[in-house]
Tab-separated table of C-alpha atoms and ligand atoms in Angstrom:
chain	number	residue	atom	x	y	z
A	61	MET	CA	6.943	-44.689	-2.577
A	62	LYS	CA	8.791	-41.476	-1.747
A	63	ILE	CA	12.572	-41.695	-2.001
A	64	ILE	CA	14.689	-39.085	-0.281
A	65	TYR	CA	18.284	-38.348	-1.292
A	66	THR	CA	20.680	-35.644	-2.397
A	67	ASP	CA	23.880	-35.702	-4.424
A	68	ILE	CA	25.563	-33.738	-1.611
A	69	GLN	CA	25.955	-37.160	-0.010
A	70	LYS	CA	28.394	-38.089	-2.779
A	71	LYS	CA	30.847	-35.362	-1.771
A	72	HIS	CA	32.267	-37.539	1.015
A	73	ASN	CA	34.805	-39.474	-1.009
A	74	PRO	CA	37.692	-41.144	0.875
A	75	ILE	CA	40.121	-43.057	-1.309
A	76	TYR	CA	41.352	-45.662	1.134
A	77	GLU	CA	40.662	-47.388	4.440
A	78	ILE	CA	43.312	-49.122	6.526
A	79	TYR	CA	42.916	-52.804	7.346
A	80	ASP	CA	45.555	-54.352	9.616
A	81	GLY	CA	47.919	-51.580	8.651
A	82	VAL	CA	47.390	-52.030	4.912
A	83	LYS	CA	45.676	-49.400	2.765
A	84	GLU	CA	42.752	-50.802	0.783
A	85	SER	CA	40.339	-49.187	-1.633
A	86	TYR	CA	37.477	-47.493	0.265
A	87	ALA	CA	34.460	-49.840	0.184
A	88	GLU	CA	31.828	-47.228	1.090
A	89	LYS	CA	32.005	-45.566	-2.333
A	90	LYS	CA	29.870	-42.733	-3.673
A	91	GLU	CA	28.989	-44.983	-6.623
A	92	ARG	CA	26.750	-46.920	-4.218
A	93	ILE	CA	24.250	-44.062	-4.542
A	94	THR	CA	24.578	-43.946	-8.327
A	95	SER	CA	23.918	-47.684	-8.556
A	96	ILE	CA	20.786	-47.406	-6.423
A	97	VAL	CA	19.368	-44.282	-8.066
A	98	SER	CA	19.832	-45.559	-11.604
A	99	ALA	CA	18.246	-48.937	-10.804
A	100	LEU	CA	15.295	-47.155	-9.171
A	101	LYS	CA	14.814	-44.937	-12.233
A	102	GLU	CA	15.034	-47.937	-14.577
A	103	ASN	CA	12.286	-49.571	-12.539
A	104	ASN	CA	9.974	-46.572	-12.749
A	105	TYR	CA	10.428	-45.202	-9.272
A	106	THR	CA	9.932	-41.498	-9.909
A	107	ASP	CA	9.018	-39.924	-6.584
A	108	PHE	CA	12.420	-38.488	-5.593
A	109	ILE	CA	12.546	-35.786	-2.930
A	110	SER	CA	15.444	-33.620	-1.727
A	111	PRO	CA	15.954	-33.385	2.030
A	112	HIS	CA	15.412	-30.162	3.847
A	113	HIS	CA	17.419	-28.771	6.686
A	114	PHE	CA	16.247	-29.613	10.214
A	115	PRO	CA	17.316	-27.789	13.373
A	116	LEU	CA	20.731	-28.999	14.554
A	117	SER	CA	19.177	-29.949	17.886
A	118	ASN	CA	17.841	-33.080	16.162
A	119	ILE	CA	21.451	-34.215	15.861
A	120	THR	CA	22.952	-32.708	18.998
A	121	SER	CA	20.270	-34.154	21.261
A	122	LEU	CA	21.941	-37.517	20.510
A	123	HIS	CA	25.505	-36.701	19.477
A	124	HIS	CA	27.646	-34.768	21.945
A	125	ILE	CA	28.207	-31.147	20.994
A	126	ALA	CA	32.006	-31.555	21.294
A	127	TYR	CA	31.875	-34.368	18.734
A	128	PHE	CA	29.572	-32.385	16.448
A	129	ASN	CA	31.881	-29.365	16.633
A	130	PHE	CA	34.934	-31.542	16.017
A	131	LEU	CA	33.442	-32.838	12.751
A	132	SER	CA	32.294	-29.394	11.720
A	133	ASN	CA	35.511	-27.508	12.571
A	134	ARG	CA	38.165	-30.086	11.776
A	135	THR	CA	36.848	-30.825	8.278
A	136	LYS	CA	37.131	-27.127	7.404
A	137	LYS	CA	40.924	-27.382	7.720
A	138	ILE	CA	41.283	-30.464	5.515
A	139	LYS	CA	42.544	-29.958	1.976
A	140	GLU	CA	40.876	-31.436	-1.083
A	141	GLY	CA	42.006	-35.075	-1.473
A	142	GLU	CA	43.413	-35.317	2.074
A	143	GLU	CA	42.171	-37.923	4.613
A	144	LEU	CA	42.423	-37.480	8.354
A	145	TYR	CA	42.728	-40.658	10.430
A	146	PRO	CA	42.190	-41.406	14.021
A	147	SER	CA	41.719	-38.904	16.679
A	148	TYR	CA	39.871	-39.518	19.944
A	149	PHE	CA	36.532	-39.070	18.164
A	150	ILE	CA	37.298	-41.644	15.445
A	151	MET	CA	37.172	-45.227	16.638
A	152	ASP	CA	38.769	-47.152	13.777
A	153	THR	CA	40.698	-46.984	10.531
A	154	TYR	CA	37.664	-47.178	8.224
A	155	THR	CA	36.166	-43.801	8.998
A	156	PRO	CA	38.407	-40.916	7.899
A	157	LEU	CA	37.501	-37.275	7.675
A	158	THR	CA	37.704	-35.589	4.299
A	159	LYS	CA	36.973	-31.978	3.378
A	160	TYR	CA	33.294	-32.690	2.670
A	161	THR	CA	32.593	-35.417	5.231
A	162	PHE	CA	30.697	-33.148	7.614
A	163	GLU	CA	28.580	-31.683	4.827
A	164	ALA	CA	27.700	-35.151	3.467
A	165	ALA	CA	27.007	-36.587	6.930
A	166	MET	CA	24.708	-33.642	7.699
A	167	ALA	CA	22.890	-34.206	4.414
A	168	SER	CA	22.543	-37.906	5.230
A	169	ALA	CA	21.018	-37.106	8.649
A	170	ASN	CA	18.612	-34.655	6.997
A	171	VAL	CA	17.649	-37.336	4.463
A	172	ALA	CA	16.680	-39.570	7.406
A	173	LEU	CA	14.796	-36.746	9.160
A	174	THR	CA	12.936	-35.757	5.991
A	175	GLY	CA	11.756	-39.365	5.662
A	176	ALA	CA	10.667	-39.373	9.309
A	177	GLU	CA	8.751	-36.131	8.819
A	178	LEU	CA	6.940	-37.569	5.784
A	179	ILE	CA	5.936	-40.540	7.938
A	180	LEU	CA	4.527	-38.160	10.575
A	181	ASN	CA	2.621	-36.427	7.782
A	182	GLY	CA	0.883	-39.667	6.903
A	183	GLU	CA	3.116	-41.550	4.437
A	184	LYS	CA	2.919	-45.291	5.040
A	185	ILE	CA	6.373	-46.057	3.694
A	186	CYS	CA	9.417	-43.989	2.689
A	187	TYR	CA	12.951	-44.823	1.636
A	188	SER	CA	15.702	-42.534	2.947
A	189	LEU	CA	18.716	-43.194	0.756
A	190	CYS	CA	21.283	-42.206	3.364
A	191	ARG	CA	25.023	-42.053	2.717
A	192	PRO	CA	27.324	-42.137	4.618
A	193	PRO	CA	25.599	-44.822	6.680
A	194	GLY	CA	24.943	-44.325	10.381
A	195	HIS	CA	24.364	-47.333	12.604
A	196	HIS	CA	27.931	-47.588	14.002
A	197	ALA	CA	28.118	-43.919	15.051
A	198	GLU	CA	27.800	-43.373	18.809
A	199	GLU	CA	27.254	-40.305	20.999
A	200	ARG	CA	30.811	-39.106	20.552
A	201	SER	CA	32.425	-41.318	17.969
A	202	SER	CA	32.643	-42.162	14.291
A	203	GLY	CA	33.251	-45.762	13.240
A	204	GLY	CA	32.548	-48.306	10.506
A	205	TYR	CA	32.052	-45.674	7.753
A	206	CYS	CA	29.479	-43.861	9.968
A	207	TYR	CA	29.540	-40.290	11.358
A	208	PHE	CA	26.014	-39.359	12.445
A	209	ASN	CA	23.577	-42.123	13.353
A	210	ASN	CA	20.827	-41.464	10.816
A	211	ALA	CA	18.463	-44.196	12.050
A	212	ALA	CA	18.883	-43.189	15.687
A	213	ILE	CA	18.275	-39.529	14.833
A	214	ALA	CA	15.092	-40.431	12.926
A	215	ALA	CA	13.955	-42.767	15.731
A	216	ASN	CA	14.536	-40.114	18.371
A	217	TYR	CA	12.569	-37.611	16.265
A	218	LEU	CA	9.640	-40.037	15.840
A	219	SER	CA	9.736	-41.080	19.506
A	220	SER	CA	8.117	-37.782	20.514
A	221	GLN	CA	4.982	-38.994	18.691
A	222	GLY	CA	4.841	-42.682	19.649
A	223	ARG	CA	6.651	-45.935	20.240
A	224	VAL	CA	9.402	-46.737	17.751
A	225	ALA	CA	10.935	-50.079	16.794
A	226	ILE	CA	14.170	-50.285	14.819
A	227	LEU	CA	14.838	-53.438	12.819
A	228	ASP	CA	18.495	-53.544	11.742
A	229	ILE	CA	19.151	-56.002	8.912
A	230	ASP	CA	22.609	-54.764	7.939
A	231	TYR	CA	25.270	-57.514	7.971
A	232	HIS	CA	27.033	-55.729	10.846
A	233	HIS	CA	25.718	-55.087	14.318
A	234	GLY	CA	24.546	-51.497	14.802
A	235	ASN	CA	26.502	-50.808	17.958
A	236	GLY	CA	25.728	-47.096	17.706
A	237	THR	CA	21.978	-47.534	17.516
A	238	GLN	CA	22.021	-50.064	20.351
A	239	HIS	CA	24.084	-47.656	22.433
A	240	PHE	CA	21.712	-44.690	22.005
A	241	PHE	CA	18.618	-46.581	23.139
A	242	TYR	CA	20.142	-49.098	25.553
A	243	GLU	CA	18.510	-47.529	28.598
A	244	ARG	CA	15.284	-46.439	26.916
A	245	ASN	CA	11.988	-48.302	26.640
A	246	ASP	CA	10.393	-45.984	24.094
A	247	VAL	CA	12.610	-47.275	21.266
A	248	LEU	CA	13.060	-51.019	20.713
A	249	TYR	CA	16.207	-52.143	18.884
A	250	VAL	CA	16.234	-55.536	17.136
A	251	SER	CA	19.229	-56.582	15.042
A	252	LEU	CA	20.190	-59.535	12.836
A	253	HIS	CA	23.899	-59.584	12.029
A	254	ALA	CA	27.045	-61.643	11.631
A	255	ASP	CA	28.413	-63.106	14.856
A	256	PRO	CA	30.570	-60.361	16.398
A	257	ASN	CA	33.044	-63.000	17.558
A	258	LEU	CA	33.989	-63.215	13.887
A	259	LYS	CA	33.033	-59.902	12.304
A	260	PHE	CA	33.045	-56.136	12.826
A	261	PRO	CA	32.287	-54.463	15.248
A	262	TYR	CA	33.644	-57.408	17.325
A	263	ASN	CA	32.735	-55.877	20.695
A	264	SER	CA	28.960	-55.696	20.592
A	265	GLY	CA	25.939	-57.495	19.170
A	266	PHE	CA	25.877	-60.463	21.560
A	267	VAL	CA	22.651	-62.095	22.773
A	268	ASP	CA	23.193	-61.143	26.401
A	269	GLU	CA	22.989	-57.437	25.535
A	270	ILE	CA	19.333	-56.975	26.417
A	271	GLY	CA	19.234	-53.341	27.557
A	272	LYS	CA	19.686	-51.754	30.945
A	273	GLY	CA	17.542	-50.030	33.593
A	274	LYS	CA	14.166	-49.202	32.134
A	275	GLY	CA	15.590	-50.271	28.765
A	276	GLU	CA	16.005	-53.852	29.966
A	277	GLY	CA	14.236	-56.185	27.551
A	278	PHE	CA	14.102	-53.572	24.790
A	279	ASN	CA	17.301	-54.559	22.991
A	280	LYS	CA	17.437	-57.790	21.069
A	281	ASN	CA	20.402	-59.225	19.165
A	282	TYR	CA	20.402	-62.139	16.734
A	283	PRO	CA	24.036	-62.963	15.923
A	284	LEU	CA	24.125	-65.311	12.928
A	285	PRO	CA	26.638	-67.806	11.546
A	286	LEU	CA	28.567	-67.022	8.378
A	287	ASN	CA	27.192	-68.292	5.061
A	288	ILE	CA	23.615	-68.295	6.360
A	289	SER	CA	21.152	-69.180	3.578
A	290	ASN	CA	17.940	-67.452	2.453
A	291	ILE	CA	15.679	-69.940	4.210
A	292	GLU	CA	17.549	-69.916	7.522
A	293	TYR	CA	17.655	-66.142	7.440
A	294	ALA	CA	13.909	-65.885	6.749
A	295	ASN	CA	13.159	-68.054	9.778
A	296	ILE	CA	15.169	-65.894	12.146
A	297	LEU	CA	13.751	-62.716	10.627
A	298	LYS	CA	10.245	-63.989	11.346
A	299	ARG	CA	11.228	-64.659	14.945
A	300	ALA	CA	12.620	-61.110	15.214
A	301	LEU	CA	9.349	-59.705	13.858
A	302	LYS	CA	7.545	-61.346	16.733
A	303	ASP	CA	9.620	-59.216	19.143
A	304	ILE	CA	8.495	-56.174	17.196
A	305	ARG	CA	4.811	-57.160	17.106
A	306	ASP	CA	4.835	-57.834	20.861
A	307	TYR	CA	6.176	-54.312	21.430
A	308	LYS	CA	3.275	-52.756	19.451
A	309	PRO	CA	5.223	-49.853	17.982
A	310	ASN	CA	3.579	-46.908	16.250
A	311	PHE	CA	6.493	-46.587	13.828
A	312	LEU	CA	9.046	-48.949	12.347
A	313	ILE	CA	12.493	-47.924	11.155
A	314	VAL	CA	14.381	-50.452	9.062
A	315	SER	CA	18.156	-50.014	9.092
A	316	ALA	CA	18.532	-51.604	5.687
A	317	GLY	CA	22.022	-52.802	4.864
A	318	PHE	CA	22.511	-54.999	1.817
A	319	ASP	CA	25.928	-56.377	2.690
A	320	THR	CA	24.113	-59.635	3.565
A	321	TYR	CA	24.221	-60.310	-0.204
A	322	GLU	CA	26.114	-63.429	-1.324
A	323	LYS	CA	28.536	-61.430	-3.467
A	324	ASP	CA	29.190	-58.563	-1.077
A	325	PRO	CA	32.927	-57.816	-1.166
A	326	ILE	CA	33.356	-57.278	2.604
A	327	ALA	CA	30.814	-59.613	4.202
A	328	GLY	CA	29.891	-63.327	4.240
A	329	PHE	CA	26.226	-64.343	4.123
A	330	ALA	CA	24.633	-66.154	1.174
A	331	LEU	CA	21.457	-64.170	0.454
A	332	THR	CA	20.391	-63.806	-3.174
A	333	ILE	CA	18.888	-60.876	-5.103
A	334	PRO	CA	15.335	-62.331	-5.481
A	335	PHE	CA	15.287	-63.144	-1.770
A	336	TYR	CA	15.383	-59.423	-0.854
A	337	LYS	CA	11.848	-59.122	-2.201
A	338	GLU	CA	10.840	-61.844	0.240
A	339	ILE	CA	12.557	-59.947	3.087
A	340	GLY	CA	10.530	-56.894	2.049
A	341	GLN	CA	7.322	-58.928	2.043
A	342	ILE	CA	8.043	-60.418	5.455
A	343	ILE	CA	8.685	-56.960	6.919
A	344	SER	CA	5.646	-55.464	5.229
A	345	SER	CA	3.455	-57.918	7.145
A	346	LEU	CA	3.935	-55.400	9.981
A	347	THR	CA	1.179	-52.826	9.660
A	348	MET	CA	2.629	-49.650	11.200
A	349	PRO	CA	4.178	-46.886	8.989
A	350	LYS	CA	7.724	-47.730	7.949
A	351	LEU	CA	10.816	-45.689	7.264
A	352	ILE	CA	13.563	-47.543	5.430
A	353	ILE	CA	17.003	-46.097	6.075
A	354	GLN	CA	19.906	-47.123	3.873
A	355	GLU	CA	22.951	-48.515	5.730
A	356	GLY	CA	25.640	-50.745	4.117
A	357	GLY	CA	25.899	-52.825	0.925
A	358	TYR	CA	29.102	-52.695	-1.099
A	359	ASN	CA	28.637	-54.656	-4.302
A	360	ILE	CA	28.329	-51.633	-6.567
A	361	ASP	CA	27.249	-53.621	-9.656
A	362	ASP	CA	24.345	-55.342	-7.919
A	363	LEU	CA	23.387	-52.932	-5.127
A	364	GLY	CA	20.766	-51.122	-7.210
A	365	ARG	CA	19.099	-54.389	-8.213
A	366	ILE	CA	19.085	-55.567	-4.584
A	367	VAL	CA	17.392	-52.361	-3.416
A	368	VAL	CA	14.764	-52.607	-6.162
A	369	SER	CA	14.077	-56.237	-5.246
A	370	PHE	CA	13.735	-55.273	-1.563
A	371	LEU	CA	11.430	-52.303	-2.207
A	372	LYS	CA	9.222	-54.433	-4.456
A	373	GLY	CA	8.369	-56.467	-1.364
A	374	PHE	CA	6.553	-53.400	-0.003
A	375	ILE	CA	3.468	-51.796	-1.463
A	376	LYS	CA	4.435	-48.845	-3.701
B	43	OKP	C1	29.681	-50.607	7.909
B	43	OKP	B1	28.227	-51.013	7.753
B	43	OKP	C2	37.033	-54.553	5.179
B	43	OKP	C3	36.931	-54.198	6.677
B	43	OKP	C4	35.687	-53.400	6.880
B	43	OKP	C5	34.402	-52.123	8.449
B	43	OKP	C6	32.981	-52.526	8.253
B	43	OKP	C7	32.044	-51.371	8.370
B	43	OKP	C8	30.644	-51.746	7.959
B	43	OKP	N1	38.384	-54.718	4.743
B	43	OKP	N2	35.318	-53.194	8.248
B	43	OKP	O1	27.655	-51.679	8.828
B	43	OKP	O2	27.887	-51.665	6.538
B	44	ZN	ZN1	27.266	-53.406	7.258
């Protein structure tokens, strides 16, 4: 299995986030990548690929040019170690700009696009190890540790060649991804996530959000109760896969967040490390080519092992 990543993605390195006015240690740490890469190497995954640079239009056909320019220009004025918090393009207090945020976010988007290109060139499965994550980023806003929506950018790229389904299994609802494709029928969005009445992003991810206009029926949310177990989760995942099968996509993108893990420091489901292999197996029952895009997952010690377990569910 080809794995795409670059250490440039580690250059984004905020120190704190603000939660109810209190500064806390930044959960979306660069060590997440280190944990994953070293576990992959220990488990004999050797096919690592660096991303290449795609035309900016791949990003700016989704993200507004004013937002893109804001990230590009504003980060140039930030000093090493400084963090810039909200402006009209930043929706919350978890998503600061640092000197290298734009560079890392661009690299992360190119990691997603490189994976998508490999899929178009005939790979059956690729893992884009994106960081920072993407699924909360909207047309003109950063939020929830996300700047550019990597999965949406890859889906939009693939959509020129066929029907795309996105399965989002991060603990949090991917409001950004939903938003980009809400009125489109060429990209199906299906998400399993913690009930937004209780958890971030709080204002989207409800069952009645089904899409709009020609996109009606092509957005599907499965909000889940806290502390959900492996077995209950597997049942709902299988139901979600039926939505995807019915759609008959040519490509599948998995927004793979591992903050559904029982010991995740910011979340609250009860999934275990061996169960991620089962999730992988369930998803690999779908036959179309698959691009796995890394989203959340914040238990640094165990994240690498979770990813390895998950990838083992797919054929190498
Ligand atoms: C990003 B992704 C913790 C509050 C954290 C922000 C969550 C962003 C999640 N004190 N709230 O979907 O994994
Ligand atoms: Zn998450």
